[in-house]
PDB file of C-alpha atoms and ligand atoms in Angstrom:
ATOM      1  CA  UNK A   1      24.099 152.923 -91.208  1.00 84.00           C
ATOM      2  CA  UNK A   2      26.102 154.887 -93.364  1.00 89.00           C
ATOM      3  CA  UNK A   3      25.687 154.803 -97.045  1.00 92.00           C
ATOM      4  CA  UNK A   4      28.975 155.258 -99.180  1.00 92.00           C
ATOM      5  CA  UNK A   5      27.412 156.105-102.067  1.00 92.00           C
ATOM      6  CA  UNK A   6      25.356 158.966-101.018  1.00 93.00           C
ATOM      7  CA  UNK A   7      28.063 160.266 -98.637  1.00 92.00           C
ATOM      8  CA  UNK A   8      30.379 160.457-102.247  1.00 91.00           C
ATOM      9  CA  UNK A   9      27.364 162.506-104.032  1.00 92.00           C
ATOM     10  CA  UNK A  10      26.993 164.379-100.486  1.00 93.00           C
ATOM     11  CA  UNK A  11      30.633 165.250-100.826  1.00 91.00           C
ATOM     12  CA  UNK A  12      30.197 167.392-104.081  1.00 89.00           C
ATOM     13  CA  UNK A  13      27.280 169.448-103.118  1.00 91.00           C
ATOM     14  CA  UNK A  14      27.881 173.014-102.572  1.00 89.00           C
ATOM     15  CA  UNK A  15      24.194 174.572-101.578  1.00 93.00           C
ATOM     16  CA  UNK A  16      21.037 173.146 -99.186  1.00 94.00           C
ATOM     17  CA  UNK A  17      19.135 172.804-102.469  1.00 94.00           C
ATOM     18  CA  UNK A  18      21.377 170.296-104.148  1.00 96.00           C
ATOM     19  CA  UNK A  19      22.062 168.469-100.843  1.00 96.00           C
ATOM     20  CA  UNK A  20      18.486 167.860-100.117  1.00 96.00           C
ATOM     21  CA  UNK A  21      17.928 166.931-104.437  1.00 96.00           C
ATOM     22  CA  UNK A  22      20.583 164.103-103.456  1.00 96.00           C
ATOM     23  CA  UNK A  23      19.359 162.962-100.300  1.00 94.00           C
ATOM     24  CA  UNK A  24      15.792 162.252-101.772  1.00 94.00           C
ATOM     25  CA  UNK A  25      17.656 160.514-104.701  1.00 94.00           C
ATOM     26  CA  UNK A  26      18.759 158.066-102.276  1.00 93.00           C
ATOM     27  CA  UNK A  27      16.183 158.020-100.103  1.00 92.00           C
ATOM     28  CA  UNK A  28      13.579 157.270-102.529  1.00 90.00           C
ATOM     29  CA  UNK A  29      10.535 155.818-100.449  1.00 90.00           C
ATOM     30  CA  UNK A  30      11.040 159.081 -97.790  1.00 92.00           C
ATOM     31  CA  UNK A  31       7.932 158.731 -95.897  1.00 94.00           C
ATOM     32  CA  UNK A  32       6.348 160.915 -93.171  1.00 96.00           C
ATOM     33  CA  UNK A  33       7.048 161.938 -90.441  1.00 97.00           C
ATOM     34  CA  UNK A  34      11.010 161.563 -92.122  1.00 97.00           C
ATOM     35  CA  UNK A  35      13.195 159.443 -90.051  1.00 97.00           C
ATOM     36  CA  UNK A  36      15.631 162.162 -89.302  1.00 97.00           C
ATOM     37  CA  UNK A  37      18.189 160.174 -86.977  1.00 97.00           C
ATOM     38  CA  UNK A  38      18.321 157.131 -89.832  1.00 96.00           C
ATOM     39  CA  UNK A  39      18.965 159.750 -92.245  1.00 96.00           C
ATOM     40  CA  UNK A  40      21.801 161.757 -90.731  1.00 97.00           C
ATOM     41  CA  UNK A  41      23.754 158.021 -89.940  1.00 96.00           C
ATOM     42  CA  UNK A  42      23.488 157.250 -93.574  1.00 95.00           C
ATOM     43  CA  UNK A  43      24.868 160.404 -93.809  1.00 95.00           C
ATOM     44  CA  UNK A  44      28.370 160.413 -91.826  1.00 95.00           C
ATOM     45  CA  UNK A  45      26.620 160.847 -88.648  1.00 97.00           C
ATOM     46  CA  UNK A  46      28.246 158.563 -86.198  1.00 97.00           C
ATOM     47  CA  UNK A  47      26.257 159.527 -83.106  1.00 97.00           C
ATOM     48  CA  UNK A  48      23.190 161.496 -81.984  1.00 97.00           C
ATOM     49  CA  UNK A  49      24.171 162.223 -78.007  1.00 96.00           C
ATOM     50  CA  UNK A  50      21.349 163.702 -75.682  1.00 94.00           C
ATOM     51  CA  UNK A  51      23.991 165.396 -73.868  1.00 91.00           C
ATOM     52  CA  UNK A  52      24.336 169.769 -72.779  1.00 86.00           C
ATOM     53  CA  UNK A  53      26.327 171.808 -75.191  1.00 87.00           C
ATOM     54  CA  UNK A  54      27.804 174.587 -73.181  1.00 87.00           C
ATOM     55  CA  UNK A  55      25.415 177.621 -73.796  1.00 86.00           C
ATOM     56  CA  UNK A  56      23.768 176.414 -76.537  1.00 94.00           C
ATOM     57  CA  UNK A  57      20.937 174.176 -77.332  1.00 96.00           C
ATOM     58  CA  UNK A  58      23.036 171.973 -79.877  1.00 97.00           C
ATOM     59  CA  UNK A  59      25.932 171.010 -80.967  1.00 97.00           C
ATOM     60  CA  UNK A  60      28.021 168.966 -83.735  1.00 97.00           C
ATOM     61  CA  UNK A  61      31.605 168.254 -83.700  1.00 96.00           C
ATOM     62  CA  UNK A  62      33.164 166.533 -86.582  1.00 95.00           C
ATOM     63  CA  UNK A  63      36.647 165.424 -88.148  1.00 93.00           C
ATOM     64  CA  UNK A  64      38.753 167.723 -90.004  1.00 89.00           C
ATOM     65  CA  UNK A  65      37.266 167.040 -93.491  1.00 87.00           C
ATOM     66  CA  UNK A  66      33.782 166.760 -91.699  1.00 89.00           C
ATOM     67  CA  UNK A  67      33.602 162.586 -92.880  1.00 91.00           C
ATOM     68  CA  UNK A  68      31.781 161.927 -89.387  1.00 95.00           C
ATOM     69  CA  UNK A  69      30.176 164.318 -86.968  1.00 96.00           C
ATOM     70  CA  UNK A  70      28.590 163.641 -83.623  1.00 97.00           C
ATOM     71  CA  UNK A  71      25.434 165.743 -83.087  1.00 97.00           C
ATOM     72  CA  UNK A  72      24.561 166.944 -79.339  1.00 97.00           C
ATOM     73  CA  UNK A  73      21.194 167.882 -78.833  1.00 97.00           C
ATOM     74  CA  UNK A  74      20.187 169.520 -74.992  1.00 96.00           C
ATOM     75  CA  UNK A  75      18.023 166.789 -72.721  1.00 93.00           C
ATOM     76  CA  UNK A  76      14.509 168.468 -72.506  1.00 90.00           C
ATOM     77  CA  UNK A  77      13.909 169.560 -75.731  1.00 94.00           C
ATOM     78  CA  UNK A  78      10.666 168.279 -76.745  1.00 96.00           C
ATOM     79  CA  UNK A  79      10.607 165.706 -79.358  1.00 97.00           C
ATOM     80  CA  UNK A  80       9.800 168.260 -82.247  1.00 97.00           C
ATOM     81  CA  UNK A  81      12.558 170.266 -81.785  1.00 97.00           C
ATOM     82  CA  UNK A  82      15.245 167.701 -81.007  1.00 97.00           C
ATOM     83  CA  UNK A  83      14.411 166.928 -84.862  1.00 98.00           C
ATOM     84  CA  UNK A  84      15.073 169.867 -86.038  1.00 98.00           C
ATOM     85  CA  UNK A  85      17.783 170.622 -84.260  1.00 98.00           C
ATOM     86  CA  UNK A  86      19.575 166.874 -85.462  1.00 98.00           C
ATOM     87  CA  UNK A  87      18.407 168.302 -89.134  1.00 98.00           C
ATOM     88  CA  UNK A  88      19.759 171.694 -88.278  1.00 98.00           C
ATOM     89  CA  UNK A  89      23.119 169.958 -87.683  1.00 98.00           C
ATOM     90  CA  UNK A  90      23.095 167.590 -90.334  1.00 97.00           C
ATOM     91  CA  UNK A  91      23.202 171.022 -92.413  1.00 97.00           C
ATOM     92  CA  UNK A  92      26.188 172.443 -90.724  1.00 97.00           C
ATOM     93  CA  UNK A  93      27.826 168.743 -91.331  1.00 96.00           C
ATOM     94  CA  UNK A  94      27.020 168.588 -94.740  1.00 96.00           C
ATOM     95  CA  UNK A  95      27.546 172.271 -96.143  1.00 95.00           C
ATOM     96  CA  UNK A  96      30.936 171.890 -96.593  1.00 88.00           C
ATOM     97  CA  UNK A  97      32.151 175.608 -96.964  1.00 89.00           C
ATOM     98  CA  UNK A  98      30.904 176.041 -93.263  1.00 91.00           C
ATOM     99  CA  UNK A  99      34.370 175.353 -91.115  1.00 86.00           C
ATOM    100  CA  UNK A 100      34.549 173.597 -87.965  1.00 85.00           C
ATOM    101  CA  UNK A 101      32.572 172.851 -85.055  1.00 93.00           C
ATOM    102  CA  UNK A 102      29.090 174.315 -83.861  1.00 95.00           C
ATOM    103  CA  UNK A 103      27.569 175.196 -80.973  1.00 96.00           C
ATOM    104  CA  UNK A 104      23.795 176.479 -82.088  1.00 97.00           C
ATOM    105  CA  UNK A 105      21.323 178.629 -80.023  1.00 96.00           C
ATOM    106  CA  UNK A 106      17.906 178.645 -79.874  1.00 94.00           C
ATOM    107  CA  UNK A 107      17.691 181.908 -81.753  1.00 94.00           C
ATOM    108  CA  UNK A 108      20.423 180.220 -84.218  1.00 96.00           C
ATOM    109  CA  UNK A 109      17.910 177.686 -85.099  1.00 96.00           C
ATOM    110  CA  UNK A 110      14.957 180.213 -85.953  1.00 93.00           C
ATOM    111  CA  UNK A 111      17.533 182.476 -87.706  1.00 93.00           C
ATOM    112  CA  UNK A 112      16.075 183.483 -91.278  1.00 89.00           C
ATOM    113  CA  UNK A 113      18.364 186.662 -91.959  1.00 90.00           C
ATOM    114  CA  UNK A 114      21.357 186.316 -93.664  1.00 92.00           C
ATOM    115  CA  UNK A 115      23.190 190.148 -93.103  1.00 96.00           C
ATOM    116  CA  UNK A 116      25.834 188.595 -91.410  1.00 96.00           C
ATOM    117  CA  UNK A 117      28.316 185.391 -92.175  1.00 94.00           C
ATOM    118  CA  UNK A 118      27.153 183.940 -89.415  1.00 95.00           C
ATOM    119  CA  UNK A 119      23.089 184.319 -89.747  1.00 96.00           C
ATOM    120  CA  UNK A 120      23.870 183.012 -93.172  1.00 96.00           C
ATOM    121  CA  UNK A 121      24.992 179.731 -91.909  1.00 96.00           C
ATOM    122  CA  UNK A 122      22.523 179.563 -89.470  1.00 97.00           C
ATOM    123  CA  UNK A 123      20.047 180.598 -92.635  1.00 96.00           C
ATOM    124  CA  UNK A 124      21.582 177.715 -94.550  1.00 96.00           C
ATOM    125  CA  UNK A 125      21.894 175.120 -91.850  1.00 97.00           C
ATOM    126  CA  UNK A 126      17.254 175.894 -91.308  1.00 97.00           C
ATOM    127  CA  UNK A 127      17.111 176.011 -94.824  1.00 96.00           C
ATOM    128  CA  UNK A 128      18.165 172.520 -95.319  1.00 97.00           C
ATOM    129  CA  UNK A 129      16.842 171.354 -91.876  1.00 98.00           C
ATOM    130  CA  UNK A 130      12.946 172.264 -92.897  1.00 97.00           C
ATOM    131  CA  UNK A 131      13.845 171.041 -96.774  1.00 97.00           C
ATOM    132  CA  UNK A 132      14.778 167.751 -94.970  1.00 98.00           C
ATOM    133  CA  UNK A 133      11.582 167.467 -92.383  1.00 98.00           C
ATOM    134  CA  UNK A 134       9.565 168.439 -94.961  1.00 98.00           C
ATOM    135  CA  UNK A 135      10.710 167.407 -98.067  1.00 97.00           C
ATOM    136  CA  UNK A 136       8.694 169.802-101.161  1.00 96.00           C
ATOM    137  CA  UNK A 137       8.219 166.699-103.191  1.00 95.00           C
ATOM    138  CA  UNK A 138       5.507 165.575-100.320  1.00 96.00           C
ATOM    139  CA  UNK A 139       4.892 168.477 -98.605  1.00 97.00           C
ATOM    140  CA  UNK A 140       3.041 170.492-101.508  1.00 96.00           C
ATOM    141  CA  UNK A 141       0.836 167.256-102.615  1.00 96.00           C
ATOM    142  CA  UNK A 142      -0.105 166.687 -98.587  1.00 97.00           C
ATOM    143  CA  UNK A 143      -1.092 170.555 -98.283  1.00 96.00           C
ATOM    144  CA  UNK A 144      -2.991 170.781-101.411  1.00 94.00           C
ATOM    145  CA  UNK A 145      -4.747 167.408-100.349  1.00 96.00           C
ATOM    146  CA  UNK A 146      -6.135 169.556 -97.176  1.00 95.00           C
ATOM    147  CA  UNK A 147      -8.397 171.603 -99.256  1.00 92.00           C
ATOM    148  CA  UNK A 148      -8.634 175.515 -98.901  1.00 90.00           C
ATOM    149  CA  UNK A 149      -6.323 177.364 -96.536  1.00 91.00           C
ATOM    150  CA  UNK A 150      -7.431 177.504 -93.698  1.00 95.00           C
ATOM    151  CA  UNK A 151      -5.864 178.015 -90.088  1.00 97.00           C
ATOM    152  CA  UNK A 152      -6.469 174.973 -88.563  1.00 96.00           C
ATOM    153  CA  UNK A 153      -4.443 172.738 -91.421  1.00 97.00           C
ATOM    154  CA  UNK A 154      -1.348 174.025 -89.488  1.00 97.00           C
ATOM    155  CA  UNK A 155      -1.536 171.726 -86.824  1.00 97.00           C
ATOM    156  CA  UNK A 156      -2.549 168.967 -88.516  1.00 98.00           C
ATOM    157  CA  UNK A 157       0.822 169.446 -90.734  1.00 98.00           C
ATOM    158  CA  UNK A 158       3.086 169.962 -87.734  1.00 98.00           C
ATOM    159  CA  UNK A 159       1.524 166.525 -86.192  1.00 98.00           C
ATOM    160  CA  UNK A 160       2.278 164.491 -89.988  1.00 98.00           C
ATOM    161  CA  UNK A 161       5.609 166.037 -90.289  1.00 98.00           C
ATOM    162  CA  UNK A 162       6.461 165.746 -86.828  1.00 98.00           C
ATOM    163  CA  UNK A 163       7.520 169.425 -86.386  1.00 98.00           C
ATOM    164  CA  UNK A 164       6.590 172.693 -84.204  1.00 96.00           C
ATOM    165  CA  UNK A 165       4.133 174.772 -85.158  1.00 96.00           C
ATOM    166  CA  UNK A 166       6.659 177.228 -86.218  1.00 94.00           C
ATOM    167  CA  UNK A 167       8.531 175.400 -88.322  1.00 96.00           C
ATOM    168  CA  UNK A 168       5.545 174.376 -90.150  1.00 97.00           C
ATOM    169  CA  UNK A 169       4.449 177.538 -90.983  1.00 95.00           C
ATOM    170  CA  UNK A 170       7.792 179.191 -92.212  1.00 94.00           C
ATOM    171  CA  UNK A 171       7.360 176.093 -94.710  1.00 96.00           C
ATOM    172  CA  UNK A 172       3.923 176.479 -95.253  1.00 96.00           C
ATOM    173  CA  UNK A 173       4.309 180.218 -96.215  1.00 95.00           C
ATOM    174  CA  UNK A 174       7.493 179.544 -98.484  1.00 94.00           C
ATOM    175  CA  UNK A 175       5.989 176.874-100.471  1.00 95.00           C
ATOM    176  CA  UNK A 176       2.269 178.403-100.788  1.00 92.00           C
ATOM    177  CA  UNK A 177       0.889 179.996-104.129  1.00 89.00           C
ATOM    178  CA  UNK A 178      -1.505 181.693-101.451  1.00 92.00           C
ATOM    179  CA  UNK A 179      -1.007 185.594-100.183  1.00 95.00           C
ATOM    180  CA  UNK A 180      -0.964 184.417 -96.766  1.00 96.00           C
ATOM    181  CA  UNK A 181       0.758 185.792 -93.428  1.00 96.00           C
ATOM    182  CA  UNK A 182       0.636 183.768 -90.530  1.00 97.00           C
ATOM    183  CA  UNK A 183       0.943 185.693 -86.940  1.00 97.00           C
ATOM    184  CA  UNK A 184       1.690 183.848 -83.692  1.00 97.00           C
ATOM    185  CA  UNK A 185       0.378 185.810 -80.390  1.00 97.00           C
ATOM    186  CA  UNK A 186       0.653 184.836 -77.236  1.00 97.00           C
ATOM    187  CA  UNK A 187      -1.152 186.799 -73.793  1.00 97.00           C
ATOM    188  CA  UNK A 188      -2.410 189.345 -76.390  1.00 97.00           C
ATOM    189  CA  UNK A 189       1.215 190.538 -77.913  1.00 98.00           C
ATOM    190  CA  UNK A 190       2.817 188.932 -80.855  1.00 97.00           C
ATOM    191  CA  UNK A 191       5.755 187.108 -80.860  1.00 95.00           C
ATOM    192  CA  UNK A 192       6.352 186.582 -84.184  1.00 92.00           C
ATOM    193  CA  UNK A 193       5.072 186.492 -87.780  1.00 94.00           C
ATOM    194  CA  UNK A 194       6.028 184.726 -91.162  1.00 93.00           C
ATOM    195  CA  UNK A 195       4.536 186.420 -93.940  1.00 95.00           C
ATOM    196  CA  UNK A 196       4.466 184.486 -98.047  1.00 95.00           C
ATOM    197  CA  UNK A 197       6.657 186.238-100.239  1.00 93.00           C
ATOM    198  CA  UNK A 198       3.769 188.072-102.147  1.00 92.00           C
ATOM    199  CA  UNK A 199       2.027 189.213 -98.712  1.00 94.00           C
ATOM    200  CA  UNK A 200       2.205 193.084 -98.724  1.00 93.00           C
ATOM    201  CA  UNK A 201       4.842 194.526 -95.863  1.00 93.00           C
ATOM    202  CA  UNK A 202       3.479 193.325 -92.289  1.00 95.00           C
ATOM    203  CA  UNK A 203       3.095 196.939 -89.926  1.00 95.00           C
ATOM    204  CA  UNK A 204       2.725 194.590 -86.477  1.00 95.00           C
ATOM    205  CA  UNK A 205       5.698 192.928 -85.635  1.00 93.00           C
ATOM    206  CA  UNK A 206       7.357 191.256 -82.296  1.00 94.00           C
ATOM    207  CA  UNK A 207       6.311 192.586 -78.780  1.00 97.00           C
ATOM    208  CA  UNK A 208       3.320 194.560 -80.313  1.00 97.00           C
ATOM    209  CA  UNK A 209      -0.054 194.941 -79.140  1.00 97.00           C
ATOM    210  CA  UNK A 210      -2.508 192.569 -80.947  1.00 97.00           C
ATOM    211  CA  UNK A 211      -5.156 194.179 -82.773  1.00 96.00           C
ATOM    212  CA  UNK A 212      -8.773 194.293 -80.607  1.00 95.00           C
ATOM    213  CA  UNK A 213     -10.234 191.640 -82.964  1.00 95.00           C
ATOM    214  CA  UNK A 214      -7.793 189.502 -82.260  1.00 97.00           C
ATOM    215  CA  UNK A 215      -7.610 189.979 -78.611  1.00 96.00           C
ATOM    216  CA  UNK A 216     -11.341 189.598 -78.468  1.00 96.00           C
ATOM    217  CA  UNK A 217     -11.601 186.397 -79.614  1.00 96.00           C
ATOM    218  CA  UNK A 218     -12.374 182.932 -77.429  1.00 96.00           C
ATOM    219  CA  UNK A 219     -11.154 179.249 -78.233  1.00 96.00           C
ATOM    220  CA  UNK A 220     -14.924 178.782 -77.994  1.00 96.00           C
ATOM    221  CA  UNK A 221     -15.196 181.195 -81.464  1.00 96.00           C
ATOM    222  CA  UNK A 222     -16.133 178.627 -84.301  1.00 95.00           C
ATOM    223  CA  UNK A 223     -13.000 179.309 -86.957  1.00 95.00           C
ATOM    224  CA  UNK A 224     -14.416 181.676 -89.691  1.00 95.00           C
ATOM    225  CA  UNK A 225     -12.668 183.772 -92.534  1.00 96.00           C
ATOM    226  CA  UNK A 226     -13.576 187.388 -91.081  1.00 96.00           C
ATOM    227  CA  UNK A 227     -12.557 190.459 -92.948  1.00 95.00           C
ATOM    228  CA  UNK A 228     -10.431 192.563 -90.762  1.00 95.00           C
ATOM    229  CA  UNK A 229      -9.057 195.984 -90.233  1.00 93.00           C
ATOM    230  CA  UNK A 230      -6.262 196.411 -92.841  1.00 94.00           C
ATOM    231  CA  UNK A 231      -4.129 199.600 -91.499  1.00 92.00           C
ATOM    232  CA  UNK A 232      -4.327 196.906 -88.337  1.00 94.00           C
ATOM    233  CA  UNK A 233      -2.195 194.735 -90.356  1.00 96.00           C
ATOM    234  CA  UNK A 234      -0.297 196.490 -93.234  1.00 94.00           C
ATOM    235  CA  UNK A 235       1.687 199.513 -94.251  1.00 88.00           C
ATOM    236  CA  UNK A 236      -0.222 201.997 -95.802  1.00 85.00           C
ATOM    237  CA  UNK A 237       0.278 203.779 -98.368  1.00 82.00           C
ATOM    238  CA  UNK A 238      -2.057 207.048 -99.129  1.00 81.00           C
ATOM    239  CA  UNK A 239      -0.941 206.073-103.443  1.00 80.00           C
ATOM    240  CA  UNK A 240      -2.015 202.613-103.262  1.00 81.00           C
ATOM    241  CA  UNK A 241      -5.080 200.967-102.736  1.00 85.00           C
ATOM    242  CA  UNK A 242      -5.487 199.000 -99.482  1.00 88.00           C
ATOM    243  CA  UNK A 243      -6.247 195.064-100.471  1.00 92.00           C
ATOM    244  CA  UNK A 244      -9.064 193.468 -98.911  1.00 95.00           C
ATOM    245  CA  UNK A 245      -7.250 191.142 -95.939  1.00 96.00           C
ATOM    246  CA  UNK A 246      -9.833 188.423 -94.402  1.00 97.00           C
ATOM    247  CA  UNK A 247      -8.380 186.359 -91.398  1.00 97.00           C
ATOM    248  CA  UNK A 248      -9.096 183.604 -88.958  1.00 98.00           C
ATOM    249  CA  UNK A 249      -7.649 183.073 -85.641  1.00 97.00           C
ATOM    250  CA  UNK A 250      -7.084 180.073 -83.909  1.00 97.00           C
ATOM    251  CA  UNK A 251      -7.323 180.866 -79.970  1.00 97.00           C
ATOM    252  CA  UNK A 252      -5.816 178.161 -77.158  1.00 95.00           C
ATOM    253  CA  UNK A 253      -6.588 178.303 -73.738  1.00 95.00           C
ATOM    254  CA  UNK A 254      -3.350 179.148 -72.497  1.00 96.00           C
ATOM    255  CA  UNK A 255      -3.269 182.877 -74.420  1.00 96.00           C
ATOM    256  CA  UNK A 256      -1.710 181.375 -77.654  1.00 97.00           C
ATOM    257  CA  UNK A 257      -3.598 182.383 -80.554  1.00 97.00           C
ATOM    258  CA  UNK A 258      -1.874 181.906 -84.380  1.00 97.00           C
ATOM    259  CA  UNK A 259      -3.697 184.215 -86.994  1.00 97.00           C
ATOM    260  CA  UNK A 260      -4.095 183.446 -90.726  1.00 97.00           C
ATOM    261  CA  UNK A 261      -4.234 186.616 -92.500  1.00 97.00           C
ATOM    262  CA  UNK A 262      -5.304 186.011 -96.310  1.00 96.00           C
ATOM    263  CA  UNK A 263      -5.207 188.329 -99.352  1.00 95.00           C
ATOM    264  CA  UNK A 264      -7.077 186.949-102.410  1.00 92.00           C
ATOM    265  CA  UNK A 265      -4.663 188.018-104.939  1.00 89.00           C
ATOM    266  CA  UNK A 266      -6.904 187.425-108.057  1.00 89.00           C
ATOM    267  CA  UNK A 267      -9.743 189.458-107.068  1.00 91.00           C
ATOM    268  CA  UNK A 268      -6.797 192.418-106.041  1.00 89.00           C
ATOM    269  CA  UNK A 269      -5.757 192.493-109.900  1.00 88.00           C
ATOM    270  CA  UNK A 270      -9.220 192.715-110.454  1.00 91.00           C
ATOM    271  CA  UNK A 271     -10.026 195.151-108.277  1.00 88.00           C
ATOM    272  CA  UNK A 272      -6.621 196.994-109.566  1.00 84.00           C
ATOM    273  CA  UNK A 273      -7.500 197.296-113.453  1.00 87.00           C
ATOM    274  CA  UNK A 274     -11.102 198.321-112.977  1.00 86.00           C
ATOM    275  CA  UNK A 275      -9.511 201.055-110.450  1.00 83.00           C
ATOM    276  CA  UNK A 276      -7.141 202.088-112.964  1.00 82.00           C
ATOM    277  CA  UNK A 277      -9.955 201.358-116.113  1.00 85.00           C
ATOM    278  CA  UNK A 278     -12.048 203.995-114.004  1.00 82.00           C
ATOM    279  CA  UNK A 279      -9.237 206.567-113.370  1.00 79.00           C
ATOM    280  CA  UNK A 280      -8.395 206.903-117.200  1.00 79.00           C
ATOM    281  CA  UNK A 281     -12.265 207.141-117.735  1.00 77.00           C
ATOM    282  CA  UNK A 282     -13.110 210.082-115.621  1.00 66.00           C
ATOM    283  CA  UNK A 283     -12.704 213.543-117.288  1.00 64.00           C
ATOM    284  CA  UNK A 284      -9.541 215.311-116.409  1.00 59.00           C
ATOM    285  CA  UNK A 285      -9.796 218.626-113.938  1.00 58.00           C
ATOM    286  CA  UNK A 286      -7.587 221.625-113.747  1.00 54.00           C
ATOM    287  CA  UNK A 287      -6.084 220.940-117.627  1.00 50.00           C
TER     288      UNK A 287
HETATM  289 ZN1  LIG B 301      23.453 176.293 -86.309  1.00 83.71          ZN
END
């Protein structure tokens, strides 16, 4: 049911982060996995359809001043991403500088560049989408309740918040203190790879090779921090020392495997200063 007052506050918001500041205001007992359809009628949404958008995977339309939207979502998506794509639109709706209908694509609803208007939007509309799944306020407390980092906790948050695996991790990287990179692989070439800001510049990217260790290893393997090759991993770079990268994989029987890669950033400043402490120490040549 729609609420009037949050659809007044909704009204003056201008970015994802201030929508999504409101919409816990008023949704004060949020609990997980979030109700997403409940929340986009109190919203202005005045129907979720199951219904083909031409081309695309969803769809909203809406009223000229975008007071209520209909959201189209394609029949066969499975349940996670039928969320995200209602949240995705409830973005589009609610981000008032974005102008008229939408008809979203499946690449439209992973987009995380924003070099063109349209990317942007797309940016801004999964922005708000994961913000709204997985709201910071309980997502940060839940993940620090799992303990150390550790592969396997992705899963277990995409099952709590309802959510694909990938969408879980581009959340789990963005709101980690860890030097983390997470790397999904699939028949031995990756597909993708969603490194925390901090992590140093990824060298494997989409359609590459996966490196031996990686391809070596069985769902049978227990899961165990390993170190691993870093010029597998990272950019080199022949003036900076490499950082020590340990990783786990997580291997499924039908060739998906998801890779933690983690960089323990303390013992890298450490490890920097006595380099440099040592440097300034030893006696100068060729002066
Ligand atoms: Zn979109």
């Amino acid at each position: 049911m729609q609420n009037d007052a949050l659809v007044k506050e909704l009204a003056v918001c201008a970015s994802a982060e201030t929508l999504l500041a409101v919409m816990l205001k008023h949704h004060p007992d949020l609990s997980i996995p979030v109700a997403v359809e409940a929340i986009a009628r109190s919203a202005g949404i005045v129907a979720i359809e199951d219904a083909e958008p031409e081309g695309a995977a969803c769809a909203m339309t809406a009223d000229l001043h975008k007071t209520r939207g209909t959201i189209s979502c394609a029949p066969g998506m499975t349940a996670q991403r039928r969320r995200f794509a209602i949240a995705h639109q409830l973005g589009h709706f609610l981000l008032k500088a974005q102008r008229g209908d939408r008809r979203c694509t499946n690449r439209d609803l992973g987009e995380s560049r924003r070099d063109t208007p349209h990317r942007k939007e797309e940016m801004q509309a999964n922005r708000f989408a994961a913000g709204l799944l997985m709201p910071k306020p309980l997502f940060v407390p839940f993940v620090d309740g799992l303990g150390k980092p550790t592969v396997t906790h992705l899963p277990t948050i995409a099952a709590a918040y309802d959510v694909t695996l990938e969408v879980a991790a581009s959340r789990y990287v963005d709101l980690t203190h860890a030097t983390c990179a997470l790397v999904f692989c699939k028949d031995g070439v990756v597909r993708f790879s969603r490194p925390s800001r901090s992590f140093p510049p990824l060298s494997i990217g989409t359609g590459d090779t996966v490196p031996p260790a990686v391809r070596a290893a069985t769902p049978d393997d227990k899961i165990a921090w390993q170190e691993t090759e870093v010029r597998d991993w990272i950019e080199m770079s022949r003036n900076v020392r490499a950082p020590k990268i340990l990783m786990q994989i997580l291997s499924k029987a039908n060739g998906f495997q998801l890779v933690l890669l983690f960089v323990n950033a303390a013992a890298e400043r450490r490890a920097d200063e006595e380099a440099e402490k040592m440097a300034t120490q030893s006696p100068k040549f060729g002066r």
